[in-house]
PDB file of C-alpha atoms in Angstrom:
ATOM      1  CA  VAL A  22     -70.194 -23.068 -57.428  1.00 66.00           C
ATOM      2  CA  GLN A  23     -67.662 -25.539 -56.410  1.00 59.00           C
ATOM      3  CA  VAL A  24     -63.986 -24.537 -56.132  1.00 56.00           C
ATOM      4  CA  GLN A  25     -61.475 -27.337 -56.099  1.00 61.00           C
ATOM      5  CA  VAL A  26     -58.106 -26.658 -54.608  1.00 63.00           C
ATOM      6  CA  ALA A  27     -55.052 -28.064 -56.145  1.00 72.00           C
ATOM      7  CA  ASN A  28     -53.121 -30.614 -53.990  1.00 78.00           C
ATOM      8  CA  PRO A  29     -49.288 -30.716 -54.102  1.00 82.00           C
ATOM      9  CA  VAL A  30     -47.865 -33.825 -55.956  1.00 86.00           C
ATOM     10  CA  MET A  31     -44.755 -35.647 -55.383  1.00 90.00           C
ATOM     11  CA  SER A  32     -42.441 -37.906 -57.365  1.00 91.00           C
ATOM     12  CA  ILE A  33     -39.087 -39.593 -56.424  1.00 93.00           C
ATOM     13  CA  VAL A  34     -36.310 -40.432 -58.534  1.00 92.00           C
ATOM     14  CA  LEU A  35     -33.163 -42.299 -57.186  1.00 91.00           C
ATOM     15  CA  GLU A  36     -29.596 -41.816 -59.240  1.00 90.00           C
ATOM     16  CA  THR A  37     -26.574 -43.861 -58.458  1.00 89.00           C
ATOM     17  CA  ASP A  38     -22.948 -43.012 -58.723  1.00 86.00           C
ATOM     18  CA  SER A  39     -20.899 -44.283 -61.753  1.00 69.00           C
ATOM     19  CA  ALA A  40     -20.105 -47.622 -60.141  1.00 66.00           C
ATOM     20  CA  THR A  41     -22.783 -49.477 -62.326  1.00 69.00           C
ATOM     21  CA  SER A  42     -24.384 -48.614 -65.847  1.00 71.00           C
ATOM     22  CA  SER A  43     -28.045 -48.108 -64.380  1.00 82.00           C
ATOM     23  CA  ASP A  44     -29.489 -45.866 -61.780  1.00 84.00           C
ATOM     24  CA  SER A  45     -31.697 -48.943 -60.694  1.00 88.00           C
ATOM     25  CA  GLU A  46     -28.401 -50.866 -59.728  1.00 90.00           C
ATOM     26  CA  ALA A  47     -25.886 -50.003 -57.008  1.00 90.00           C
ATOM     27  CA  VAL A  48     -22.865 -51.942 -55.480  1.00 88.00           C
ATOM     28  CA  ILE A  49     -21.847 -51.732 -51.785  1.00 89.00           C
ATOM     29  CA  GLY A  50     -20.319 -48.432 -50.955  1.00 90.00           C
ATOM     30  CA  SER A  51     -22.009 -46.883 -53.801  1.00 90.00           C
ATOM     31  CA  ARG A  52     -23.806 -43.323 -53.163  1.00 93.00           C
ATOM     32  CA  VAL A  53     -27.479 -43.185 -54.145  1.00 93.00           C
ATOM     33  CA  THR A  54     -29.266 -39.981 -54.260  1.00 94.00           C
ATOM     34  CA  ALA A  55     -33.125 -39.501 -53.771  1.00 94.00           C
ATOM     35  CA  PHE A  56     -34.700 -36.656 -55.475  1.00 95.00           C
ATOM     36  CA  ALA A  57     -38.219 -35.828 -54.095  1.00 94.00           C
ATOM     37  CA  ALA A  58     -39.841 -33.337 -56.378  1.00 93.00           C
ATOM     38  CA  ILE A  59     -42.902 -31.679 -55.070  1.00 91.00           C
ATOM     39  CA  THR A  60     -45.105 -29.766 -57.267  1.00 88.00           C
ATOM     40  CA  VAL A  61     -46.565 -26.813 -55.181  1.00 88.00           C
ATOM     41  CA  PRO A  62     -49.770 -25.208 -56.086  1.00 85.00           C
ATOM     42  CA  GLU A  63     -50.306 -21.549 -55.880  1.00 85.00           C
ATOM     43  CA  GLY A  64     -51.323 -20.402 -52.379  1.00 85.00           C
ATOM     44  CA  THR A  65     -50.060 -21.875 -49.055  1.00 88.00           C
ATOM     45  CA  THR A  66     -49.675 -25.362 -48.283  1.00 88.00           C
ATOM     46  CA  SER A  67     -49.732 -25.551 -44.365  1.00 91.00           C
ATOM     47  CA  LEU A  68     -47.287 -27.547 -42.134  1.00 93.00           C
ATOM     48  CA  ALA A  69     -45.803 -29.302 -44.879  1.00 93.00           C
ATOM     49  CA  GLU A  70     -43.477 -32.193 -44.507  1.00 94.00           C
ATOM     50  CA  VAL A  71     -41.606 -34.861 -46.352  1.00 94.00           C
ATOM     51  CA  GLU A  72     -40.871 -38.205 -45.067  1.00 93.00           C
ATOM     52  CA  LEU A  73     -38.323 -40.484 -46.877  1.00 93.00           C
ATOM     53  CA  ALA A  74     -38.645 -43.986 -45.378  1.00 91.00           C
ATOM     54  CA  LEU A  75     -36.350 -46.913 -46.195  1.00 91.00           C
ATOM     55  CA  SER A  76     -37.301 -50.593 -46.527  1.00 88.00           C
ATOM     56  CA  ASP A  77     -35.527 -53.586 -48.204  1.00 85.00           C
ATOM     57  CA  THR A  78     -35.784 -57.210 -49.087  1.00 79.00           C
ATOM     58  CA  SER A  79     -32.671 -58.399 -47.232  1.00 75.00           C
ATOM     59  CA  PRO A  80     -32.395 -59.626 -43.849  1.00 72.00           C
ATOM     60  CA  GLY A  81     -29.985 -56.522 -43.017  1.00 73.00           C
ATOM     61  CA  SER A  82     -30.122 -52.984 -44.292  1.00 84.00           C
ATOM     62  CA  VAL A  83     -29.395 -52.063 -47.761  1.00 89.00           C
ATOM     63  CA  LEU A  84     -29.329 -48.272 -47.583  1.00 92.00           C
ATOM     64  CA  ARG A  85     -28.493 -45.597 -44.850  1.00 92.00           C
ATOM     65  CA  ILE A  86     -29.265 -41.968 -45.204  1.00 93.00           C
ATOM     66  CA  LEU A  87     -26.233 -39.753 -44.882  1.00 94.00           C
ATOM     67  CA  GLU A  88     -27.606 -36.235 -45.315  1.00 94.00           C
ATOM     68  CA  VAL A  89     -30.127 -33.979 -46.790  1.00 95.00           C
ATOM     69  CA  VAL A  90     -27.971 -32.278 -49.248  1.00 96.00           C
ATOM     70  CA  SER A  91     -30.350 -29.496 -50.409  1.00 95.00           C
ATOM     71  CA  ILE A  92     -33.895 -28.079 -50.907  1.00 95.00           C
ATOM     72  CA  THR A  93     -34.122 -26.154 -54.117  1.00 93.00           C
ATOM     73  CA  GLU A  94     -36.698 -24.660 -56.483  1.00 89.00           C
ATOM     74  CA  SER A  95     -36.428 -26.479 -59.749  1.00 76.00           C
ATOM     75  CA  SER A  96     -38.539 -23.935 -61.624  1.00 59.00           C
ATOM     76  CA  GLY A  97     -35.810 -21.489 -61.450  1.00 57.00           C
ATOM     77  CA  GLY A  98     -37.864 -18.768 -59.836  1.00 64.00           C
ATOM     78  CA  SER A  99     -38.081 -17.404 -56.367  1.00 73.00           C
ATOM     79  CA  SER A 100     -41.842 -17.750 -55.934  1.00 86.00           C
ATOM     80  CA  LEU A 101     -41.722 -20.425 -53.156  1.00 90.00           C
ATOM     81  CA  SER A 102     -40.889 -19.611 -49.611  1.00 90.00           C
ATOM     82  CA  SER A 103     -41.234 -21.226 -46.220  1.00 94.00           C
ATOM     83  CA  SER A 104     -42.296 -20.129 -42.848  1.00 94.00           C
ATOM     84  CA  GLY A 105     -39.457 -22.171 -41.454  1.00 93.00           C
ATOM     85  CA  GLY A 106     -36.775 -20.198 -43.078  1.00 93.00           C
ATOM     86  CA  ALA A 107     -34.321 -20.455 -45.789  1.00 94.00           C
ATOM     87  CA  PHE A 108     -34.383 -23.694 -47.551  1.00 94.00           C
ATOM     88  CA  SER A 109     -30.629 -24.408 -46.842  1.00 94.00           C
ATOM     89  CA  ALA A 110     -31.578 -24.029 -42.990  1.00 95.00           C
ATOM     90  CA  LEU A 111     -34.408 -26.548 -43.338  1.00 96.00           C
ATOM     91  CA  ALA A 112     -32.055 -29.065 -45.042  1.00 95.00           C
ATOM     92  CA  ALA A 113     -29.544 -28.734 -42.178  1.00 94.00           C
ATOM     93  CA  ALA A 114     -32.266 -29.073 -39.639  1.00 94.00           C
ATOM     94  CA  ALA A 115     -33.248 -32.317 -41.231  1.00 94.00           C
ATOM     95  CA  THR A 116     -29.778 -33.625 -41.601  1.00 92.00           C
ATOM     96  CA  SER A 117     -29.451 -33.088 -37.782  1.00 90.00           C
ATOM     97  CA  GLY A 118     -32.523 -34.779 -36.917  1.00 85.00           C
ATOM     98  CA  ILE A 119     -31.662 -38.087 -38.780  1.00 86.00           C
ATOM     99  CA  THR A 120     -32.429 -40.907 -36.436  1.00 71.00           C
ATOM    100  CA  GLY A 121     -31.523 -44.704 -35.993  1.00 70.00           C
ATOM    101  CA  SER A 122     -28.153 -44.025 -37.765  1.00 82.00           C
ATOM    102  CA  GLY A 123     -29.995 -43.101 -40.813  1.00 84.00           C
ATOM    103  CA  LEU A 124     -31.517 -46.645 -41.303  1.00 86.00           C
ATOM    104  CA  GLY A 125     -35.034 -45.796 -40.795  1.00 83.00           C
ATOM    105  CA  GLY A 126     -35.498 -42.596 -42.743  1.00 88.00           C
ATOM    106  CA  VAL A 127     -35.644 -38.997 -42.433  1.00 92.00           C
ATOM    107  CA  VAL A 128     -38.466 -36.159 -42.148  1.00 93.00           C
ATOM    108  CA  VAL A 129     -37.867 -32.864 -43.671  1.00 95.00           C
ATOM    109  CA  SER A 130     -40.106 -30.343 -42.053  1.00 95.00           C
ATOM    110  CA  LEU A 131     -41.021 -27.490 -44.612  1.00 95.00           C
ATOM    111  CA  GLY A 132     -43.278 -25.302 -42.618  1.00 94.00           C
ATOM    112  CA  ASN A 133     -45.955 -23.352 -44.532  1.00 94.00           C
ATOM    113  CA  LEU A 134     -44.908 -23.426 -48.047  1.00 91.00           C
ATOM    114  CA  THR A 135     -46.146 -20.346 -49.979  1.00 89.00           C
ATOM    115  CA  ASN A 136     -46.165 -20.427 -53.781  1.00 88.00           C
ATOM    116  CA  SER A 137     -46.723 -16.549 -54.619  1.00 87.00           C
ATOM    117  CA  ALA A 138     -46.584 -17.229 -58.473  1.00 82.00           C
ATOM    118  CA  SER A 139     -49.545 -15.976 -60.507  1.00 77.00           C
ATOM    119  CA  SER A 140     -49.190 -18.003 -63.415  1.00 74.00           C
ATOM    120  CA  PRO A 141     -50.841 -21.563 -62.875  1.00 68.00           C
ATOM    121  CA  SER A 142     -49.460 -22.549 -66.181  1.00 67.00           C
ATOM    122  CA  THR A 143     -46.017 -22.795 -64.819  1.00 70.00           C
ATOM    123  CA  ALA A 144     -45.319 -25.465 -62.251  1.00 72.00           C
ATOM    124  CA  GLU A 145     -43.328 -24.399 -59.286  1.00 87.00           C
ATOM    125  CA  VAL A 146     -41.381 -27.514 -58.180  1.00 90.00           C
ATOM    126  CA  LEU A 147     -39.465 -27.818 -54.705  1.00 92.00           C
ATOM    127  CA  THR A 148     -36.827 -30.536 -54.895  1.00 94.00           C
ATOM    128  CA  VAL A 149     -35.452 -32.379 -51.781  1.00 95.00           C
ATOM    129  CA  GLU A 150     -32.131 -33.971 -52.449  1.00 96.00           C
ATOM    130  CA  VAL A 151     -31.056 -36.932 -50.030  1.00 96.00           C
ATOM    131  CA  ARG A 152     -27.685 -38.655 -50.109  1.00 95.00           C
ATOM    132  CA  MET A 153     -27.494 -42.423 -49.076  1.00 94.00           C
ATOM    133  CA  VAL A 154     -24.982 -45.127 -49.077  1.00 93.00           C
ATOM    134  CA  VAL A 155     -25.406 -48.728 -49.838  1.00 92.00           C
ATOM    135  CA  LEU A 156     -24.338 -50.693 -46.889  1.00 90.00           C
ATOM    136  CA  ASN A 157     -21.481 -53.264 -46.387  1.00 88.00           C
ATOM    137  CA  ASP A 158     -23.792 -55.462 -44.324  1.00 82.00           C
ATOM    138  CA  ALA A 159     -24.065 -59.315 -44.125  1.00 80.00           C
ATOM    139  CA  GLY A 160     -27.627 -59.177 -45.657  1.00 78.00           C
ATOM    140  CA  THR A 161     -26.621 -56.920 -48.492  1.00 85.00           C
ATOM    141  CA  VAL A 162     -26.287 -59.213 -51.255  1.00 86.00           C
ATOM    142  CA  ALA A 163     -26.700 -59.320 -54.927  1.00 87.00           C
ATOM    143  CA  GLY A 164     -30.440 -59.226 -55.759  1.00 89.00           C
ATOM    144  CA  ALA A 165     -31.358 -57.393 -52.396  1.00 89.00           C
ATOM    145  CA  VAL A 166     -33.596 -54.308 -53.162  1.00 91.00           C
ATOM    146  CA  GLY A 167     -33.773 -51.021 -51.123  1.00 91.00           C
ATOM    147  CA  THR A 168     -36.648 -49.049 -51.559  1.00 92.00           C
ATOM    148  CA  VAL A 169     -37.083 -45.315 -50.950  1.00 93.00           C
ATOM    149  CA  SER A 170     -40.847 -44.330 -49.984  1.00 94.00           C
ATOM    150  CA  GLY A 171     -41.742 -40.594 -49.798  1.00 94.00           C
ATOM    151  CA  THR A 172     -44.766 -39.324 -48.184  1.00 94.00           C
ATOM    152  CA  LEU A 173     -45.782 -35.636 -48.435  1.00 93.00           C
ATOM    153  CA  ARG A 174     -48.086 -34.512 -45.745  1.00 92.00           C
ATOM    154  CA  SER A 175     -49.738 -31.023 -45.076  1.00 91.00           C
ATOM    155  CA  GLU A 176     -52.558 -29.786 -42.785  1.00 87.00           C
ATOM    156  CA  LEU A 177     -55.259 -30.114 -45.568  1.00 80.00           C
ATOM    157  CA  LEU A 178     -53.812 -32.717 -47.852  1.00 78.00           C
ATOM    158  CA  SER A 179     -55.791 -35.829 -47.525  1.00 79.00           C
ATOM    159  CA  PRO A 180     -54.813 -38.498 -48.397  1.00 82.00           C
ATOM    160  CA  ALA A 181     -50.968 -37.773 -48.169  1.00 87.00           C
ATOM    161  CA  ALA A 182     -49.166 -37.767 -51.519  1.00 88.00           C
ATOM    162  CA  THR A 183     -46.787 -40.698 -51.961  1.00 90.00           C
ATOM    163  CA  ALA A 184     -44.227 -42.077 -54.206  1.00 93.00           C
ATOM    164  CA  THR A 185     -41.486 -44.835 -54.240  1.00 92.00           C
ATOM    165  CA  ASP A 186     -38.443 -45.716 -56.165  1.00 93.00           C
ATOM    166  CA  SER A 187     -35.878 -48.563 -55.484  1.00 93.00           C
ATOM    167  CA  VAL A 188     -32.370 -49.732 -56.323  1.00 92.00           C
ATOM    168  CA  THR A 189     -31.129 -53.406 -56.594  1.00 90.00           C
ATOM    169  CA  VAL A 190     -27.796 -54.426 -55.340  1.00 90.00           C
ATOM    170  CA  ALA A 191     -25.545 -55.746 -57.941  1.00 88.00           C
ATOM    171  CA  GLU A 192     -22.362 -57.752 -57.767  1.00 78.00           C
ATOM    172  CA  PRO A 193     -19.286 -55.341 -58.896  1.00 68.00           C
ATOM    173  CA  VAL A 194     -17.551 -56.374 -62.102  1.00 63.00           C
ATOM    174  CA  VAL A 195     -13.925 -57.212 -61.154  1.00 65.00           C
ATOM    175  CA  SER A 196     -11.228 -57.808 -63.607  1.00 67.00           C
ATOM    176  CA  VAL A 197      -7.645 -58.422 -63.242  1.00 77.00           C
ATOM    177  CA  THR A 198      -5.218 -57.858 -66.138  1.00 81.00           C
ATOM    178  CA  VAL A 199      -1.769 -59.368 -65.897  1.00 86.00           C
ATOM    179  CA  SER A 200       1.014 -57.900 -68.218  1.00 77.00           C
TER     180      SER A 200
END
């Protein structure tokens, strides 16, 4: 008899502030929020960590990470826990560990994630929310693309779970009305 253990799955969705009409576009100075959703199987996911890395198509940098806003259970339950402590403390630790002025990315250490749920039909989802800003950099021009690549690693997860999403820099619409 073979037993197959379920692996965690990750997805990334970017949302922008209201400066543009689409979450796939942002203007300089806009806030962009990445939501990395991790579906955690029942049992323990050992030494879990999420890395969000930034890349872009411009000569400069398009995005800069400001903070890890929160780590929350989207399922509304309380069946997920971490050996690293409260999820709010893990978010604060990740924010204080942002390197390179937030231009390179951030690693969120989740410790040993335990899903104590007993109903495999209900997905237990942990969401890591990361706030970024579109930089006012010489290379940040209309059409430049900033990409957020996420990697979920754990002791037994091979290969790592990955996901990406991107945002394109748009020219702001400026109008002047004279009366």
